XYZ file of C-alpha atoms in Angstrom:
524
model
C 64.427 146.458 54.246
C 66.168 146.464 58.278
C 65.936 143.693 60.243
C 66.526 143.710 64.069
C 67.493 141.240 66.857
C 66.041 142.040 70.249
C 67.929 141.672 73.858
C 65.738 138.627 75.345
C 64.433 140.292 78.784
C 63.207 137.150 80.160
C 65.680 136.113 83.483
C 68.503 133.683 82.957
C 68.008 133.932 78.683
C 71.479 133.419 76.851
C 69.943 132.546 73.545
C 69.681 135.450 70.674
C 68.203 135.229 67.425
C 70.781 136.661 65.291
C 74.364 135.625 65.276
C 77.071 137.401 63.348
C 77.566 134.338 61.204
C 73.525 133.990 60.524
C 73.905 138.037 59.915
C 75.854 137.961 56.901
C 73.752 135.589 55.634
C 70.319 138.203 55.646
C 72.650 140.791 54.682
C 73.271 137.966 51.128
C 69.560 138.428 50.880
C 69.436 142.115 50.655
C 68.932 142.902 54.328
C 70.167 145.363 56.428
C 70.918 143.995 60.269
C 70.249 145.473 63.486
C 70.807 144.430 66.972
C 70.220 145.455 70.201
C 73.290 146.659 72.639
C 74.502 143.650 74.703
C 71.974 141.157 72.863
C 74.524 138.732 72.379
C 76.448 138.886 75.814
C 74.514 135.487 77.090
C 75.674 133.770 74.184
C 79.503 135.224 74.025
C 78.963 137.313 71.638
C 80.385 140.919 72.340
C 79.084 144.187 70.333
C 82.162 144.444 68.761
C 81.736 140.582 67.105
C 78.726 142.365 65.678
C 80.304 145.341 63.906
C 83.000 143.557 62.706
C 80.142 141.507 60.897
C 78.441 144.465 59.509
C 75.382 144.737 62.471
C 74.720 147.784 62.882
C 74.518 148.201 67.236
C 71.484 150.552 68.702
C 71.224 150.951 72.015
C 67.602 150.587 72.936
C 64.735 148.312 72.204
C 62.556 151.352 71.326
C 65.198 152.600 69.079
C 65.604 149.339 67.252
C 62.058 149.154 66.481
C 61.746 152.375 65.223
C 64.194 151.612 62.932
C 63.448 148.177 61.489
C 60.948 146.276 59.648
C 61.313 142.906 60.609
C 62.062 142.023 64.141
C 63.250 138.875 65.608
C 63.818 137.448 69.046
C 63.629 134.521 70.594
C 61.177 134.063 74.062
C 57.297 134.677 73.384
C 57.043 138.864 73.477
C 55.871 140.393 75.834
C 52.656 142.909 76.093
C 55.290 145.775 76.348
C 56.945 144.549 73.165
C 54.184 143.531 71.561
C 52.557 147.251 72.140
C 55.756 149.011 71.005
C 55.846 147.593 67.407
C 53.728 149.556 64.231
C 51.681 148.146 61.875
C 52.532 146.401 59.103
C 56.298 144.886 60.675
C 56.697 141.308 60.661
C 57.455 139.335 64.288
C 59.466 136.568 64.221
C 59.699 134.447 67.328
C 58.229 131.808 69.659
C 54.913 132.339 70.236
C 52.861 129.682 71.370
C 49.246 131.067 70.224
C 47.301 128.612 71.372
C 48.301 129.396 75.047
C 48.647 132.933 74.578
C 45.605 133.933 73.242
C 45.459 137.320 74.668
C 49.048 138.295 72.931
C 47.944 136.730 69.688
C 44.720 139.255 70.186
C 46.841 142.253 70.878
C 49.602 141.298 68.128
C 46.269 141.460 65.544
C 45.227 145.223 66.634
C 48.755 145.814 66.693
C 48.610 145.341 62.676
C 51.474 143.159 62.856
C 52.160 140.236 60.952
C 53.372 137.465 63.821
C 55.422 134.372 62.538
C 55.926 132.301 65.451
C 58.785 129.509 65.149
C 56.789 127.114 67.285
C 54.276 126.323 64.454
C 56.420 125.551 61.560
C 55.108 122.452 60.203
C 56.870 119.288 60.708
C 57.306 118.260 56.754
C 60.532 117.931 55.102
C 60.843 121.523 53.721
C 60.565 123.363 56.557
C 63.040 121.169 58.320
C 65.943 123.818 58.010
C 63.591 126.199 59.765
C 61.820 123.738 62.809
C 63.690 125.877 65.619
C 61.114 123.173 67.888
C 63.466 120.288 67.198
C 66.479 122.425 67.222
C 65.858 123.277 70.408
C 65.145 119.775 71.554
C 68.273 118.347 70.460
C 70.236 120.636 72.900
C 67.494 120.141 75.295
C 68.299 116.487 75.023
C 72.039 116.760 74.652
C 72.006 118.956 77.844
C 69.647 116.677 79.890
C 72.727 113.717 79.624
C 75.052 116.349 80.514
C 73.334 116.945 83.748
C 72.463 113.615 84.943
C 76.194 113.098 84.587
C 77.262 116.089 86.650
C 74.254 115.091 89.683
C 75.245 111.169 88.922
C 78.040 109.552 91.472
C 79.715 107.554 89.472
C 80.745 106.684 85.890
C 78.683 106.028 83.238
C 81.292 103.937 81.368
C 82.304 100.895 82.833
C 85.770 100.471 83.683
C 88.266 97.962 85.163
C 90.945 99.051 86.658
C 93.678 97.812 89.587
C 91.383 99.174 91.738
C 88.225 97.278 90.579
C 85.991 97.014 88.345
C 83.038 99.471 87.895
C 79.625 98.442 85.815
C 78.424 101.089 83.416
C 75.119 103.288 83.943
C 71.867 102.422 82.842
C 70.150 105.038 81.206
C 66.515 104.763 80.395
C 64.907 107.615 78.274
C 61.139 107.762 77.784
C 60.195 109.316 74.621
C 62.379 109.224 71.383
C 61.362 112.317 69.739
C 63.980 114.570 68.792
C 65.298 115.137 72.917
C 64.838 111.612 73.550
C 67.172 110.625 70.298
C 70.136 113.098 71.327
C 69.679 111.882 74.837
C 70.376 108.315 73.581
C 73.297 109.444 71.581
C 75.094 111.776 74.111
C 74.285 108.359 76.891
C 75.848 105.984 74.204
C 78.593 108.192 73.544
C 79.556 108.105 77.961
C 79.419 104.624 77.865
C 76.249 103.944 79.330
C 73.926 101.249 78.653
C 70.649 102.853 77.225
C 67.137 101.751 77.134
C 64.419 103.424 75.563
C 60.769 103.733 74.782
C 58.355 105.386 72.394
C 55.178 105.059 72.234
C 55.068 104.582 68.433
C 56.435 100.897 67.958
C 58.097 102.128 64.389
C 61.056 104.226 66.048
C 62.449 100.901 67.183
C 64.636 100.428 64.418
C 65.984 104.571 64.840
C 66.487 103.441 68.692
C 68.139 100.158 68.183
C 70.692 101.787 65.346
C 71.920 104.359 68.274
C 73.110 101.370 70.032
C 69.514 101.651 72.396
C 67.722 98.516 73.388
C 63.930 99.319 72.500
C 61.985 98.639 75.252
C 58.399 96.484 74.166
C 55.342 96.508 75.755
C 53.379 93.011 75.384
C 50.254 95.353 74.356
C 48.397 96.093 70.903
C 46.911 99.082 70.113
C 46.267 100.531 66.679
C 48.818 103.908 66.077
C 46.967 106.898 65.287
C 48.468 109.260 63.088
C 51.064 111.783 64.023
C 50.256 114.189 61.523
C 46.677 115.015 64.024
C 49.436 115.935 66.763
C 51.679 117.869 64.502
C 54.233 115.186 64.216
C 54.518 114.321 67.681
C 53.076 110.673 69.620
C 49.299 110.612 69.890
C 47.871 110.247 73.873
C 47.202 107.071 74.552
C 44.647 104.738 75.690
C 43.944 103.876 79.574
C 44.614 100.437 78.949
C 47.760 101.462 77.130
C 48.807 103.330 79.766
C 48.268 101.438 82.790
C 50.493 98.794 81.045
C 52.532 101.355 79.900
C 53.362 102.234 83.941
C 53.922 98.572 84.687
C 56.419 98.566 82.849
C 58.049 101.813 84.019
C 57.418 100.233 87.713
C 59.221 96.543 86.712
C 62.359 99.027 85.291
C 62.511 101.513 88.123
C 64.847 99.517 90.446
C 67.604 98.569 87.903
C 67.958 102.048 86.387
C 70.450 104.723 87.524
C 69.651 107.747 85.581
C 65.574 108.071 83.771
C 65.350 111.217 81.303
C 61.381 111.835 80.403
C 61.026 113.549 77.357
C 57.027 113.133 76.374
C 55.763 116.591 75.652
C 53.337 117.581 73.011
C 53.573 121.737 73.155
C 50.232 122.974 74.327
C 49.115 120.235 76.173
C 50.038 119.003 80.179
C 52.723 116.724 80.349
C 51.587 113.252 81.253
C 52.576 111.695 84.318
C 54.915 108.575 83.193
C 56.868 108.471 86.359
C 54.867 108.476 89.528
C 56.451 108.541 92.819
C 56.213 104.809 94.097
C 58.630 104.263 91.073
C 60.961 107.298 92.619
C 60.825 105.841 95.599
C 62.060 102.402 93.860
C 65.317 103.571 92.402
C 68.553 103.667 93.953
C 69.755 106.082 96.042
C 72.047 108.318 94.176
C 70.298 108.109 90.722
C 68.906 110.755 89.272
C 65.693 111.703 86.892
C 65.824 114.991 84.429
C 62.576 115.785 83.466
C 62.285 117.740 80.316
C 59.011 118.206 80.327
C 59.111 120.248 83.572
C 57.374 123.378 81.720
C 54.081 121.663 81.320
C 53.886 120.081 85.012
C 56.599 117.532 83.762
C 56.517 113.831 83.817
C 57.757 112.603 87.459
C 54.610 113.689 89.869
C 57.447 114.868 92.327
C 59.042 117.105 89.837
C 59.249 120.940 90.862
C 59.917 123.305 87.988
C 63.093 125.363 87.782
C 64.475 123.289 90.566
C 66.598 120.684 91.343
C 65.136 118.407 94.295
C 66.657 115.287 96.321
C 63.874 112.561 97.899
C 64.228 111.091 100.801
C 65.775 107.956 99.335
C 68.262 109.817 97.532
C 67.236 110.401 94.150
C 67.967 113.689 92.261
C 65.295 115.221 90.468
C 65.786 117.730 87.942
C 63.293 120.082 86.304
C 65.111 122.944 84.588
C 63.524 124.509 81.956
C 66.239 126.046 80.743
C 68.102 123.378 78.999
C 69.061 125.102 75.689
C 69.664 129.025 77.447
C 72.330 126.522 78.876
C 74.031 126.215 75.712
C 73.706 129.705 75.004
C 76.471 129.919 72.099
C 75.170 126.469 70.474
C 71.587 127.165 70.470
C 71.696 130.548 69.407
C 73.541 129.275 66.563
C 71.140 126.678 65.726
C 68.142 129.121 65.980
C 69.434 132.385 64.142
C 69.942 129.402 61.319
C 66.272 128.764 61.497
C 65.240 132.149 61.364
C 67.851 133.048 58.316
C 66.200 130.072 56.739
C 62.884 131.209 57.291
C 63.921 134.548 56.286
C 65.352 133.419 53.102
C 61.538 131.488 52.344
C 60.526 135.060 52.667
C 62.991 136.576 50.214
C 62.935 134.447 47.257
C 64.110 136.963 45.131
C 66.446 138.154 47.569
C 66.659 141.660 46.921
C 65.765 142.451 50.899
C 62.026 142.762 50.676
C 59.809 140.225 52.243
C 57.219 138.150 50.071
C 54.485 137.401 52.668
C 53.232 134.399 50.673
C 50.576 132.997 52.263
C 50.013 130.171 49.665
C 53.228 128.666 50.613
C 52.622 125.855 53.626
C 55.201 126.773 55.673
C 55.043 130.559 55.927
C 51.143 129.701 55.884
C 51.571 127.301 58.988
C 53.880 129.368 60.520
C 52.003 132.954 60.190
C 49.343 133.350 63.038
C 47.946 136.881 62.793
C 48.891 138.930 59.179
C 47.306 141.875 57.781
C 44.941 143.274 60.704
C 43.572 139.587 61.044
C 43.829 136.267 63.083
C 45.465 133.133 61.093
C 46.301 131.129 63.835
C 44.919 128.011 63.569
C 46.748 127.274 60.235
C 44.959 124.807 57.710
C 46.427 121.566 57.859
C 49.479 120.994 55.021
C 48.283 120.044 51.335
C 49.559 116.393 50.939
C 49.450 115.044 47.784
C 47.008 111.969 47.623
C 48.448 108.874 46.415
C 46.132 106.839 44.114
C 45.391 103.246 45.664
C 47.015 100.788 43.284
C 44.714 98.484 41.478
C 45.393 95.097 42.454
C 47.436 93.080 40.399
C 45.636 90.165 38.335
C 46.837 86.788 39.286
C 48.331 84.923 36.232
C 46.457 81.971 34.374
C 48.854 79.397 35.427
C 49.796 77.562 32.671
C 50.076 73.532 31.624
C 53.550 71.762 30.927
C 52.823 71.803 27.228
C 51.848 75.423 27.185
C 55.179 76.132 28.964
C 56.832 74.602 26.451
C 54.826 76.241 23.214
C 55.428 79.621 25.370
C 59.427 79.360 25.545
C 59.566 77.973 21.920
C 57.811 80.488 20.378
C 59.775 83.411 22.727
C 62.959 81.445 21.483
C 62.171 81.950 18.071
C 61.157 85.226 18.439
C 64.660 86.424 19.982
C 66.161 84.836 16.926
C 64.396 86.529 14.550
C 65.253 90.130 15.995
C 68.453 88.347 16.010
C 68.949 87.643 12.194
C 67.563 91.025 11.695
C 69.980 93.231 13.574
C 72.795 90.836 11.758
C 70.985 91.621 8.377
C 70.662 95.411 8.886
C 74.754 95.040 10.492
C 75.706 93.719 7.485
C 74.031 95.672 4.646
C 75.664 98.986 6.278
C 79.468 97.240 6.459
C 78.675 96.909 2.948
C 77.818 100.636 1.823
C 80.938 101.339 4.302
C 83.299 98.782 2.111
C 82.038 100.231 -1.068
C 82.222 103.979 -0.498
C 84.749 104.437 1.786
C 88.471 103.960 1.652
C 90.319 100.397 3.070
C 91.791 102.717 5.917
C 88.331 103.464 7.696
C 87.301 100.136 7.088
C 89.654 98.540 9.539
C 90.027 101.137 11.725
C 85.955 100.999 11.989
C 85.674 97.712 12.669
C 87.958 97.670 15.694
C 86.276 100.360 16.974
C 82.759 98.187 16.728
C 84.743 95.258 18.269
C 85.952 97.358 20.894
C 82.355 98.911 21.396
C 81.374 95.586 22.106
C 84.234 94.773 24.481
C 83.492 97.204 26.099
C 79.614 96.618 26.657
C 80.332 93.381 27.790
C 82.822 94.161 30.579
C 80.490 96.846 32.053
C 77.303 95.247 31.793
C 79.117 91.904 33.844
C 79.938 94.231 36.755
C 78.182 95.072 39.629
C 75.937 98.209 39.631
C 77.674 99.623 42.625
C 81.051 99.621 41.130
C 79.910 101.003 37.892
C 80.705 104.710 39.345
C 84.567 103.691 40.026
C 84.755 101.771 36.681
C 83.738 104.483 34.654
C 86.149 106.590 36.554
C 89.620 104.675 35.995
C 87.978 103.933 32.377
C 88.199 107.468 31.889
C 91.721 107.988 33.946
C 92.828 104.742 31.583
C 91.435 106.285 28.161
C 93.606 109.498 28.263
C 96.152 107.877 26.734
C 95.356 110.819 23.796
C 97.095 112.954 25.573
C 100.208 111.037 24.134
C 99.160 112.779 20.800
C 98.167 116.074 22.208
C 101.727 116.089 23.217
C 103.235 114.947 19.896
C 101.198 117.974 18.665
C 102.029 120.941 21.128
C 105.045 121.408 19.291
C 103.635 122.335 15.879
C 104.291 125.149 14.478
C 100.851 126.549 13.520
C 99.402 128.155 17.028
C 96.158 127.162 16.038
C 97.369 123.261 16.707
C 99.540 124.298 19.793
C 96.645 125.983 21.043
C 94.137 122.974 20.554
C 97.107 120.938 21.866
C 97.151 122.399 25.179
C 93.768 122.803 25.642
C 93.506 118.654 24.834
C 96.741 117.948 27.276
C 94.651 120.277 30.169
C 91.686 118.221 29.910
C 93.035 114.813 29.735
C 95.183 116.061 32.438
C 91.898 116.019 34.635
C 90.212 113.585 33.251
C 93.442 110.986 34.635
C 93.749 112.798 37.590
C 90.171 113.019 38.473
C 89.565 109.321 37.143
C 91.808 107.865 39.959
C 91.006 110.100 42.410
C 87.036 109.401 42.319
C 88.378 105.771 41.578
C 89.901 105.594 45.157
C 87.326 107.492 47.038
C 84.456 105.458 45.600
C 86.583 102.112 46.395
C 87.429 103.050 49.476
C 83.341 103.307 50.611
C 83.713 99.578 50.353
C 86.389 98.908 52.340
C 85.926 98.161 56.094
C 87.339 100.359 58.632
């Protein structure tokens, strides 16, 4: 089967959904791969980066269509493109269904089967292919990037002979997958980063990036993300009247705020109303990321960049990953090759629509002449409650006692009888076989149980390096391979070398994992 990558039409797009390095990969799974002319120029990629990858370049959309089975882009299609593909080829893009109802309509009389990269559910498996979060960490990424280029000053602190400057304080308000690589990419400028989540349990995640958690003194019972497709739950009132409180006590001491709270489909809520603008600094600056659905600053205007009165940028691009155009094109032709290779498992090029499997289930929204969209929610295995443990009889001193004595005496009698059965088989040994095994045999028992007792004294996290150098140490045969090697049957030579070749790794390889395993211990 063809696949093809469409030119994105929408203004100011860089991003494209195949990449010659995701290309080669589809072409692994039995694929042949198309692209439109100039597809790639947003994202640096020229024609000829294409053909030297094995794409095969067609000039038009309508051509490409017409020649494919599979087609993949990136933006939401439009009615045109929507109304140029044929029944029975597969869709692959954004899609948003539940706010484009009329597309998802016309993509069903179409006949075609529409995956849209949006609704890939948020469990573990389909990680590789949630182009969602992939997009948010650029989004996130690309938010710090801009706050520094609008912000005045440094975000690290410095001292130098000209004086001493204090570092930035960042605050970022959601730490979803955005908020996160906003907190890394503010860490990693040197500023000092606060943070807050609705969902108490990211603390932990915010406080390892270096992030001080911010608390609210307020309890309210978490609902579960999995109703919200992985994302925070809307709060209560109560919850978020406090919840602005706090935003209004922090408003004065921060220099650069980056709002993040989004859940697709739904209006943003407003987090950062303008009495709290009006309290920051003059010079600091807000990026709103949720700018698409209305964003979270009341005075945010979308696709613009504003300044208030008091001097405070606001910033509500949209556009964060296009941005990155080379980065995030990379990051989402890996999704789709991913999602692509869910669709190939046997990978001989033809796509297994399998509509059992949760992912491609989730993700499929019309298929086969029909509507699919909205997807059942994932099968998650049930996990039994435990019964509770009984509470044990507690017992008297002098049951204690009777308790250990008769556990003593039953350790001695598997005792005696391991000795017993020992010695009756060292006796059938010392009459049967010759006086040569015998000693050799028993300091191979004594060194058994050397042995045992060395490793089973160490630690369980060095066992991996001990083994190792044991192994390294042990080669010592390859003394005798060597004292063999120059035999003259070939047979022995043979066996020789191949004994000297694998003791060879075996020391080798026994220090080497030795040293790397060792040196995981060491501090830096």
């Amino acid at each position: 089967m063809k696949i093809g990558a469409l030119k994105e039409i929408e203004p100011g797009e860089a991003r494209v959904a195949v990449t010659p390095a995701s290309a080669k990969h589809l072409q692994k799974l039995g694929y042949e791969v198309f692209v439109e002319a100039g597809a790639g120029t947003g994202s640096g990629i020229s024609d000829a980066d294409y053909e030297a990858a094995g794409v095969t370049v067609v000039p038009t959309a309508t051509a490409l269509v017409g020649k494919v089975d599979v087609i993949v882009k990136v933006r939401p299609p439009t009615e045109a493109e929507v109304k140029r593909l044929k029944e029975g080829q597969t869709l692959i893009s954004f899609f948003y269904p539940g706010q484009n109802k009329d597309m998802l309509d016309l993509a069903r009389r179409q006949g075609v089967n529409t995956i849209a990269m949006d609704m890939v559910p948020r469990i573990s498996r389909a990680q590789k292919m949630d182009a969602l979060s992939s997009m948010a960490n650029i989004a996130g990424y690309r938010a710090v990037i801009e706050a520094a280029n609008n912000f005045g000053r440094f975000f690290t602190g410095q001292v130098t002979a000209a004086g001493k400057t204090q570092p930035a304080k960042v605050l970022v308000v959601g730490a979803g997958v955005a908020g996160l690589a906003a907190i890394g990419a503010a860490r990693g400028l040197g500023a000092i980063v606060y943070a807050f989540d609705v969902r108490p349990e990211v603390a932990e995640q915010i406080n390892s990036m270096g992030a001080e958690f911010v608390y609210l003194d307020f309890k309210e019972t978490a609902q579960d993300g999995a109703a919200t497709g992985g994302y925070a739950a809307p709060s209560s009132p109560e919850f978020r009247e406090k919840q602005l409180e706090k935003f209004r006590e922090l408003a004065p001491d921060m220099d650069v705020v980056i709002t993040t709270a989004l859940i697709p489909g739904r209006p943003a809520p407003k987090l950062w109303t303008e009495d709290m603008v009006m309290a920051m600094k003059p010079g600091s600056v807000i990026v709103d990321l949720a700018a698409e659905r209305g964003g979270n600053c009341e005075l945010t205007v979308p696709d613009e960049k504003i300044v208030t009165e008091n001097g405070v940028t606001i910033i509500g691009y949209t556009d964060f990953p296009s941005r990155m155009g080379a980065q995030a094109s990379e990051l989402y032709s890996n999704n789709i090759r991913h999602m692509m290779a869910d669709l190939t498992p046997a990978k001989d090029g033809v796509v297994a629509h399998n509509m059992e499997d949760d992912v491609i289930r989730g993700a499929t929204v019309t298929y086969a002449g029909d509507t699919t969209f909205p997807p059942p929610p994932p099968k998650v295995a049930a996990i039994a409650a435990q019964k509770p443990r009984e509470k044990p009889k507690e017992l008297t001193p002098e049951e204690k006692r009777a308790a250990e004595a008769a556990a003593f005496k039953a350790e001695t009698r598997n005792q005696y009888v391991l000795l017993g059965v020992g010695a009756v088989i060292m006796l059938l040994i010392g009459l049967f076989a010759p006086a040569s095994f015998l000693s050799h045999f028993i300091v191979f028992v004594l060194a058994v149980f050397i042995g045992f007792q060395v490793i089973w004294n160490v630690s369980h996290s060095l066992h991996t390096p001990l083994m190792a150098i044991t192994n390294a140490i042990s080669s010592i045969i390859i003394v005798g391979a060597l004292m063999q090697i120059g035999s003259g049957s070939w047979l022995i030579v043979i066996l020789a070398a191949l004994s000297v070749l694998m003791a060879g790794i075996n020391i080798f390889g026994g220090f080497l994992v030795t040293r790397r395993m060792l040196a995981m211990f060491q501090k830096s």
